[in-house]
Amino acid sequence: MVSQQSGQLPHYQLYIDGQWRDPAEGGAFVSENPATGQGWTTIADGQASDIDLAVQAARRAFDSDGWPERIPQERAQMLRKLADLCLARGPEIAKLESTDNGKLITEMMLQWRLIHELLLYWAGMADKIDGRMIPSPLPLDVTGTHLPKCFVYTRREPVGVVGAITPWNSPAMQIAYKFGPAMAAGCTMVCKPSEHAPVSTLEFTKLVDAAGFPPGVFNTVSSSRKEVGAHLAAHRDIEKISFTGSTAVGQSIVRAAADNMKRVTCELGGKSASIVFADADIEKAVTGVMAGIFAATGQTCMAGSRVLVEEQIHDKFVAALAEAARAMRVGDPLDPASQVGPVSNRPNYEKVLSYFDVARSEGVHAAVGGKAHELGGYFVEPTVFTGVNNTMRIAREEIFGPVASIIPFNGEDEAVAIANDTDYGLAGGVFTESISRAHRVVAKVRAGTMWINTYRLVTHLAPFGGYKMSGWGRENSLEGLDAFLETKAVWVPVE
Ligand code: NAD
């Protein structure tokens, strides 16, 4: 599992078939601390052959070891034990995660409490997966022959072996979102965490092992190579891919899955709009917009990166937002007083800096920020660009950093038209004191989650997912369970 020899960085192995082991062909990569840019741990560098072993183990656990046939209460009990372990070890893993991906320790502490709760939710769901009884159908078959009266019912069965591919921005939360319903449903799983922040998933895996999940039911193969994720997506021995990540990779996963018609759910990127109407409570709107774009250093799929502001209040709102952004405490993610941490890794840091150049070339004005932060590491300044129009690249492409683009609008129809003028459809916010307008506008925006006078509230109790190029399917809640089930219709004559 995790080993450390004196003077060496701690090292994590792969977890396959209930065993911690080195990759078949050896090899490791270094995971960096984004606050310093320094390597802090080494990670086993799995390859396609390790994915094959993990799929074989998950296949056996599903097909012949009886995992799906276990009574649901047994699976629920393991989920409850895991939930307790997550609560107990959460604070410690939260620190490791902050070190690995730069997320604020305050948010990580909360995430582990939420992981505890969501696992309990899925434990409670395990014995509530039932079918339907269908009213007796017309007793004729396709040839017109009379059949005896039949009793028809449905069974909801686990979809099978699931490949889970996760991103770096909230890795533990993302694997928990997939693991909970998959285990409640009776699936087995092979997880491939992001190369940029694998540690919390490997720590979660230790807890899965300690909770008593049988060998092969859950396997984790870390890797620095994108082709290893692609190998899992294309694998013919799995029935489903549950993916969270960028739209471009989501598209390649969908193509790879077509080969054996895998079920695919995709939680992808976004370019969500926070719409601030002239009648909004400015203080509430500033708070909501800030949560939308600066929380998690803007590295959230649901980031409210386009801020649509009604012309009458444009200058007043921008001044208030810029002042609040300037006052944010950027600093060490492990310091509970910090409000903005570093960008999580070098490629994303370079990407955010490149968008500062794009913004300059598009001629927009930085009301605040617009450059790397003096703290060094992968820190950037919280940024508010004004004078943006919706055709510019900074308004169309996912920047994945603390960068708000202010776009003025005139009236409700124009606000909705701009909000919907994007390839994405993940989320959005509406800020207004008019209850009628709020409900009118949320109904018209084509996005999977909308908030009114707030932003970035999420819970496993509500479905989450995208319209358009923000994804396929939903995670969490009852819809999230359906994504791990097949439905079988059973006919039996009763005459
Ligand atoms: P990414 O798409 O680059 O990588 C995600 C995962 O896919 C990683 O594990 C990566 O190794 C793997 N991967 C890369 N290429 C692959 C391939 N060809 N085949 C199979 N797997 C492959 O995304 P990222 O940079 O890790 O994460 C940021 C993205 O994730 C953003 O676009 C963000 O919006 C999105 N995201 C969406 C949600 C959501 O719920 N909608 C949540 C978090 C993040």
XYZ file of C-alpha atoms and ligand atoms in Angstrom:
539
model
C 0.000 0.000 0.000
C 1.948 3.097 1.210
C 5.607 2.659 2.017
C 8.404 5.054 2.810
C 12.101 4.367 3.170
C 14.193 7.026 4.885
C 14.933 9.976 2.614
C 12.397 8.761 0.057
C 8.994 10.128 -0.810
C 6.019 8.052 0.393
C 4.920 5.614 -2.306
C 1.493 4.238 -3.280
C 0.941 0.924 -5.052
C -1.895 -0.368 -7.231
C -4.837 -2.194 -5.652
C -5.939 -5.201 -7.696
C -7.985 -8.197 -6.545
C -7.697 -7.250 -2.893
C -3.885 -6.934 -3.014
C -1.520 -3.976 -3.018
C 1.004 -4.605 -5.752
C 3.507 -3.029 -8.108
C 2.617 -2.604 -11.773
C 3.378 -5.730 -13.823
C 6.057 -3.815 -15.691
C 7.228 -1.717 -12.696
C 7.508 2.052 -12.784
C 6.306 5.036 -10.766
C 5.573 8.720 -11.270
C 5.814 11.713 -8.957
C 2.783 13.655 -7.741
C 3.445 17.363 -7.115
C 2.310 19.701 -4.366
C 0.875 22.645 -6.352
C 1.516 25.142 -3.560
C 5.259 24.584 -4.027
C 5.575 22.875 -7.404
C 7.623 20.146 -5.627
C 7.120 16.381 -5.849
C 5.847 14.984 -2.539
C 4.868 11.377 -3.220
C 5.449 8.659 -5.806
C 2.656 6.677 -7.401
C 2.676 3.275 -9.097
C 2.494 3.819 -12.848
C -0.002 1.222 -14.023
C -0.212 0.122 -17.631
C -2.755 -1.560 -19.879
C -1.750 -5.005 -18.592
C -2.599 -3.890 -15.020
C -6.019 -2.718 -16.221
C -6.492 -6.182 -17.767
C -5.696 -7.857 -14.427
C -8.043 -5.519 -12.561
C -10.871 -6.106 -15.067
C -10.309 -9.867 -14.790
C -10.630 -9.650 -10.991
C -13.734 -7.437 -11.176
C -15.228 -9.799 -13.785
C -14.665 -12.820 -11.542
C -16.088 -11.006 -8.505
C -19.180 -10.174 -10.528
C -19.644 -13.408 -12.501
C -18.610 -16.195 -10.147
C -17.838 -14.901 -6.642
C -21.456 -13.944 -6.033
C -21.142 -10.231 -5.260
C -24.363 -9.243 -7.074
C -26.264 -12.116 -5.441
C -25.316 -11.170 -1.893
C -28.289 -10.019 0.110
C -28.406 -6.226 -0.143
C -28.093 -5.799 3.623
C -24.589 -7.300 3.451
C -23.475 -4.767 0.881
C -25.187 -2.056 2.935
C -23.265 -3.114 6.020
C -19.941 -2.765 4.187
C -20.975 0.659 2.897
C -21.853 1.712 6.454
C -18.499 0.480 7.745
C -16.746 2.390 4.960
C -18.790 5.507 5.832
C -17.567 5.287 9.436
C -13.960 4.835 8.315
C -14.293 7.880 6.040
C -15.557 9.934 8.962
C -12.703 8.795 11.197
C -9.876 9.104 8.644
C -11.382 12.004 6.660
C -9.546 14.851 8.407
C -6.195 13.157 7.823
C -6.920 12.365 4.166
C -8.253 15.908 3.707
C -4.743 17.183 4.488
C -3.182 14.757 2.026
C -5.648 15.861 -0.630
C -4.948 19.566 0.002
C -1.265 18.786 -0.405
C -1.862 16.749 -3.553
C -4.231 19.054 -5.425
C -4.216 22.370 -3.578
C -7.868 22.344 -2.533
C -8.565 24.357 0.593
C -8.411 22.307 3.758
C -11.733 23.838 4.868
C -13.468 22.468 1.770
C -11.760 19.089 2.033
C -12.842 18.650 5.670
C -16.403 19.278 4.547
C -16.083 16.922 1.577
C -15.111 14.002 3.793
C -18.140 14.616 6.011
C -20.266 14.627 2.853
C -18.626 11.411 1.671
C -19.592 9.824 5.009
C -23.193 10.951 4.509
C -23.460 9.898 0.894
C -22.145 6.415 1.668
C -24.815 6.080 4.357
C -27.402 7.218 1.814
C -26.293 4.496 -0.620
C -26.150 1.914 2.173
C -29.787 2.749 2.852
C -30.630 2.401 -0.846
C -29.128 -1.084 -1.277
C -32.241 -2.928 -0.053
C -34.722 -0.628 -1.783
C -33.921 -1.582 -5.362
C -37.111 -3.240 -6.479
C -39.056 -3.807 -9.675
C -42.599 -3.266 -10.941
C -45.545 -5.534 -11.534
C -47.046 -5.018 -14.984
C -50.824 -5.386 -15.452
C -51.624 -8.576 -17.361
C -51.029 -7.811 -21.043
C -53.208 -8.753 -24.013
C -52.659 -12.544 -24.196
C -51.616 -12.681 -27.889
C -48.152 -13.286 -29.306
C -46.825 -11.729 -32.542
C -48.434 -14.413 -34.696
C -51.814 -13.679 -33.183
C -51.865 -16.965 -31.258
C -53.674 -16.864 -27.943
C -51.349 -17.168 -24.963
C -52.228 -18.022 -21.425
C -52.700 -15.084 -19.121
C -49.275 -13.963 -17.928
C -47.787 -12.396 -14.897
C -45.109 -9.869 -15.958
C -42.708 -8.185 -13.612
C -39.414 -6.319 -13.802
C -36.147 -6.943 -12.044
C -33.535 -4.249 -11.682
C -30.127 -5.832 -11.943
C -26.618 -4.441 -11.634
C -25.206 -3.288 -14.958
C -22.018 -5.350 -14.431
C -18.345 -4.406 -14.252
C -17.926 -0.640 -14.254
C -14.868 1.372 -15.292
C -14.677 4.587 -13.263
C -12.452 7.330 -14.691
C -12.124 10.423 -12.535
C -10.609 13.935 -12.732
C -8.227 15.736 -10.392
C -10.380 18.587 -9.134
C -12.390 16.716 -6.459
C -11.022 13.202 -6.775
C -12.298 11.656 -3.541
C -15.771 13.112 -3.953
C -15.901 11.977 -7.572
C -15.011 8.370 -6.822
C -17.434 8.313 -3.874
C -20.229 9.552 -6.187
C -19.616 6.508 -8.397
C -18.688 3.918 -5.775
C -21.781 4.374 -3.552
C -24.519 3.659 -6.115
C -22.401 1.053 -7.937
C -21.956 -0.972 -4.738
C -25.581 -0.519 -3.670
C -26.601 -1.865 -7.088
C -24.232 -4.873 -6.869
C -21.730 -3.819 -9.551
C -17.972 -4.316 -9.366
C -15.530 -1.601 -10.351
C -12.122 -0.718 -11.752
C -11.124 2.848 -10.981
C -8.519 4.871 -12.875
C -7.926 8.136 -10.976
C -6.357 11.223 -12.517
C -2.583 11.269 -12.855
C -2.606 14.789 -11.354
C -4.126 13.982 -7.942
C -4.387 10.240 -7.278
C -3.583 10.182 -3.554
C -7.033 10.622 -2.006
C -8.466 7.884 -4.251
C -5.698 5.522 -3.136
C -6.419 6.458 0.490
C -10.143 5.848 -0.127
C -9.158 2.461 -1.576
C -7.369 1.588 1.685
C -10.613 2.253 3.524
C -12.595 0.125 1.044
C -10.164 -2.700 1.783
C -10.495 -2.177 5.537
C -14.297 -2.131 5.295
C -14.223 -5.728 4.068
C -15.293 -5.433 0.419
C -14.256 -8.795 -1.093
C -11.266 -9.122 -3.460
C -11.975 -7.937 -6.984
C -15.074 -5.905 -6.105
C -13.131 -2.646 -6.216
C -9.748 -2.125 -7.882
C -7.653 1.002 -8.332
C -5.085 1.362 -11.094
C -3.191 4.659 -11.001
C -1.249 5.670 -14.072
C 0.488 8.663 -15.599
C -0.579 7.560 -19.086
C -3.742 8.688 -20.796
C -3.709 5.545 -22.943
C -4.339 3.507 -19.784
C -7.664 5.325 -19.290
C -8.374 4.827 -22.974
C -7.640 1.093 -22.601
C -10.201 0.852 -19.796
C -12.773 2.800 -21.853
C -12.312 0.427 -24.784
C -12.182 -2.782 -22.708
C -14.584 -5.401 -24.036
C -14.992 -7.145 -20.667
C -16.725 -4.276 -18.910
C -20.310 -3.181 -19.318
C -20.165 0.457 -18.312
C -17.954 3.506 -18.076
C -18.735 6.165 -15.518
C -16.603 9.139 -16.503
C -16.047 12.565 -15.007
C -13.694 14.911 -16.822
C -13.369 17.127 -19.860
C -15.763 17.119 -22.792
C -12.977 16.253 -25.254
C -12.027 13.091 -23.326
C -15.724 12.309 -22.788
C -16.180 12.267 -26.552
C -13.279 9.859 -27.023
C -14.718 7.620 -24.284
C -18.092 7.531 -25.998
C -16.394 6.501 -29.263
C -14.340 3.801 -27.518
C -17.411 2.496 -25.698
C -19.340 2.064 -28.935
C -17.332 -1.037 -29.782
C -19.220 -3.250 -27.309
C -22.076 -0.785 -26.701
C -21.037 -0.035 -23.142
C -23.362 2.063 -21.088
C -21.732 5.448 -20.580
C -22.397 8.261 -18.171
C -20.351 11.402 -18.638
C -20.063 14.323 -16.234
C -18.238 16.905 -18.318
C -17.210 20.522 -18.488
C -19.203 23.731 -18.486
C -19.303 27.436 -19.200
C -22.105 28.310 -16.863
C -23.767 31.710 -16.544
C -24.569 33.613 -13.376
C -27.282 36.074 -14.427
C -27.521 39.200 -12.272
C -30.688 41.238 -12.889
C -30.971 44.922 -12.023
C -33.411 44.112 -9.213
C -30.990 41.697 -7.512
C -29.839 42.136 -3.937
C -26.277 43.177 -4.847
C -24.685 41.759 -1.716
C -26.330 38.352 -2.218
C -25.408 38.429 -5.889
C -21.749 39.227 -5.183
C -21.603 36.397 -2.632
C -23.213 33.955 -5.076
C -21.080 34.975 -8.042
C -17.911 34.722 -5.913
C -18.868 31.203 -4.768
C -19.540 30.323 -8.385
C -16.202 31.351 -9.787
C -13.614 31.604 -7.007
C -14.469 28.550 -4.874
C -11.975 25.754 -5.515
C -9.890 28.322 -7.421
C -12.470 28.217 -10.206
C -11.590 24.585 -10.919
C -15.099 23.236 -10.815
C -17.191 21.921 -13.660
C -20.083 24.077 -12.483
C -18.008 27.299 -12.271
C -20.122 30.364 -13.035
C -17.424 31.649 -15.358
C -19.713 33.913 -17.393
C -21.272 36.625 -15.265
C -24.165 38.239 -17.123
C -24.966 41.633 -15.592
C -27.956 43.826 -16.524
C -26.732 47.125 -17.956
C -28.405 49.417 -15.361
C -26.303 47.977 -12.513
C -23.214 46.983 -14.495
C -20.712 49.494 -13.071
C -21.982 49.250 -9.502
C -21.917 45.448 -9.573
C -18.478 45.209 -11.182
C -17.037 47.604 -8.579
C -18.500 45.514 -5.733
C -17.308 42.224 -7.250
C -13.808 43.539 -7.978
C -13.479 44.866 -4.437
C -14.564 41.530 -2.966
C -12.233 39.598 -5.299
C -9.296 41.837 -4.385
C -9.945 41.216 -0.693
C -9.825 37.428 -0.981
C -7.030 35.760 0.966
C -4.951 33.771 -1.501
C -2.641 31.379 0.291
C -1.544 28.016 1.599
C -4.447 25.598 1.098
C -3.603 23.982 4.441
C -4.200 27.293 6.255
C -7.877 27.405 7.314
C -7.842 31.192 6.786
C -7.043 30.886 3.062
C -9.937 31.548 0.685
C -8.229 30.768 -2.620
C -5.589 28.081 -3.077
C -3.244 27.409 -5.974
C -4.237 26.015 -9.352
C -3.976 22.250 -8.917
C -1.218 21.297 -11.330
C 1.273 22.655 -13.822
C -0.687 21.909 -17.043
C -3.781 23.645 -15.697
C -1.678 26.543 -14.342
C -0.159 27.034 -17.774
C -3.612 26.795 -19.342
C -4.998 29.525 -17.047
C -1.999 31.788 -17.770
C -2.510 31.217 -21.502
C -6.096 32.469 -21.161
C -4.782 35.676 -19.568
C -2.910 36.160 -22.875
C -6.025 35.296 -24.863
C -8.007 37.881 -22.844
C -5.373 40.545 -23.537
C -5.399 39.713 -27.240
C -9.206 39.982 -27.219
C -8.852 43.471 -25.753
C -10.750 43.015 -22.490
C -10.001 44.876 -19.282
C -8.963 43.197 -16.015
C -10.905 44.970 -13.253
C -8.818 42.846 -10.902
C -6.163 40.139 -11.370
C -5.121 38.826 -14.772
C -1.713 37.418 -13.892
C 0.260 34.847 -11.885
C 0.271 35.520 -8.140
C 3.402 36.704 -6.376
C 3.200 33.687 -4.030
C 4.767 31.543 -6.785
C 3.951 27.814 -6.979
C 0.843 27.508 -9.155
C -0.994 30.464 -7.616
C -2.841 32.927 -9.871
C -4.746 36.099 -8.999
C -8.541 35.930 -8.718
C -9.555 37.709 -11.909
C -12.532 39.705 -13.176
C -12.527 40.638 -16.868
C -14.926 43.306 -18.097
C -15.928 44.309 -21.617
C -16.380 40.682 -22.615
C -18.846 39.647 -25.278
C -20.142 36.160 -25.656
C -18.348 35.458 -28.932
C -14.881 35.808 -27.377
C -12.834 32.712 -26.594
C -12.737 33.556 -22.890
C -16.553 33.435 -22.917
C -16.807 30.204 -24.889
C -14.007 27.949 -23.623
C -13.681 26.376 -20.193
C -10.711 28.136 -18.529
C -10.877 26.111 -15.286
C -9.414 28.830 -13.102
C -10.571 31.774 -10.932
C -11.503 33.905 -13.930
C -14.877 35.657 -14.245
C -15.930 37.236 -17.553
C -18.495 40.007 -17.148
C -20.959 40.207 -20.060
C -23.532 43.029 -20.032
C -27.142 42.384 -21.132
C -30.376 44.259 -21.576
C -33.580 42.500 -20.423
C -34.659 38.983 -19.644
C -34.822 37.646 -23.206
C -31.284 38.724 -23.976
C -30.021 37.244 -20.701
C -31.548 33.862 -21.522
C -30.277 34.001 -25.115
C -26.694 34.681 -23.974
C -26.858 32.076 -21.193
C -27.961 29.467 -23.743
C -25.489 30.551 -26.423
C -22.874 27.971 -25.421
C -22.058 24.378 -26.299
C -22.344 23.496 -22.616
C -25.316 23.108 -20.271
C -24.153 22.103 -16.823
C -25.382 24.766 -14.399
C -26.277 28.396 -13.847
C -27.433 30.991 -11.338
C -30.159 33.630 -11.405
C -29.999 36.615 -9.082
C -33.210 38.638 -8.806
C -35.696 39.693 -6.149
C -38.593 38.821 -8.477
C -39.771 35.324 -7.677
C -41.709 35.098 -10.957
C -38.713 36.113 -13.060
C -36.467 33.682 -11.182
C -38.709 30.724 -12.023
C -39.288 31.915 -15.607
C -35.569 32.175 -16.243
C -34.498 28.888 -14.607
C -37.081 27.129 -16.781
C -35.611 28.647 -19.952
C -31.902 28.079 -19.323
C -30.808 24.743 -20.821
C -28.716 23.380 -17.948
C -28.827 20.451 -15.513
C -28.687 22.492 -12.292
C -29.908 26.033 -11.630
C -29.586 28.028 -8.441
C -31.703 31.050 -7.449
C -29.936 33.748 -5.422
C -27.157 31.330 -4.538
C -24.595 29.130 -6.304
C -22.538 25.917 -6.013
C -24.739 24.083 -3.543
C -24.569 20.355 -4.207
C -25.831 17.271 -2.455
C -25.992 13.565 -3.206
C -29.765 13.869 -2.622
C -30.287 15.821 -5.864
C -29.417 14.664 -9.385
C -26.456 16.339 -11.036
C -25.444 16.301 -14.682
C -25.341 18.215 -17.895
C -27.420 19.149 -20.911
C -25.744 19.438 -24.318
C -21.946 18.940 -24.302
C -21.814 18.907 -20.491
C -22.635 15.244 -20.342
C -24.783 12.169 -20.554
C -26.931 10.999 -17.663
C -27.052 12.035 -14.039
C -25.079 11.264 -10.900
C -26.508 11.197 -7.361
C -30.042 10.656 -6.124
C -32.417 8.102 -7.698
C -31.300 9.013 -11.222
C -27.719 8.258 -10.190
C -28.748 4.761 -9.087
C -30.516 4.063 -12.403
C -27.200 4.626 -14.158
C -25.840 1.432 -12.529
C -28.865 -0.768 -13.239
C -30.369 -2.714 -16.122
C -34.072 -3.554 -16.243
C -35.231 -7.054 -17.094
C -38.854 -7.931 -17.918
C -39.912 -11.421 -16.807
C -42.968 -13.222 -18.190
C -44.643 -16.157 -16.538
C -47.936 -17.785 -17.589
C -50.403 -18.076 -14.704
C -53.091 -20.193 -16.458
P -9.551 15.088 -18.249
O -10.692 14.810 -19.168
O -8.293 15.580 -18.816
O -9.174 13.762 -17.427
C -10.147 13.059 -16.684
C -9.690 11.618 -16.538
O -9.669 11.009 -17.830
C -8.292 11.449 -15.971
O -8.281 10.328 -15.114
C -7.450 11.183 -17.209
O -6.280 10.443 -16.972
C -8.413 10.370 -18.040
N -8.139 10.380 -19.484
C -7.448 11.280 -20.203
N -7.480 10.955 -21.524
C -8.205 9.818 -21.620
C -8.643 9.006 -22.712
N -8.311 9.287 -23.967
N -9.425 7.933 -22.448
C -9.805 7.640 -21.186
N -9.420 8.374 -20.097
C -8.647 9.459 -20.322
O -10.160 16.067 -17.147
P -9.388 16.735 -15.912
O -8.482 17.773 -16.443
O -8.855 15.666 -15.012
O -10.609 17.397 -15.125
C -11.138 18.634 -15.450
C -12.392 18.476 -16.291
O -13.351 17.685 -15.593
C -13.074 19.803 -16.548
O -13.505 19.863 -17.882
C -14.262 19.766 -15.605
O -15.321 20.588 -16.006
C -14.614 18.322 -15.618
N -15.390 17.938 -14.424
C -16.734 17.699 -14.555
C -17.495 17.390 -13.431
C -18.972 17.144 -13.542
O -19.548 16.601 -12.594
N -19.633 17.526 -14.624
C -16.894 17.327 -12.176
C -15.525 17.571 -12.079
C -14.785 17.875 -13.210
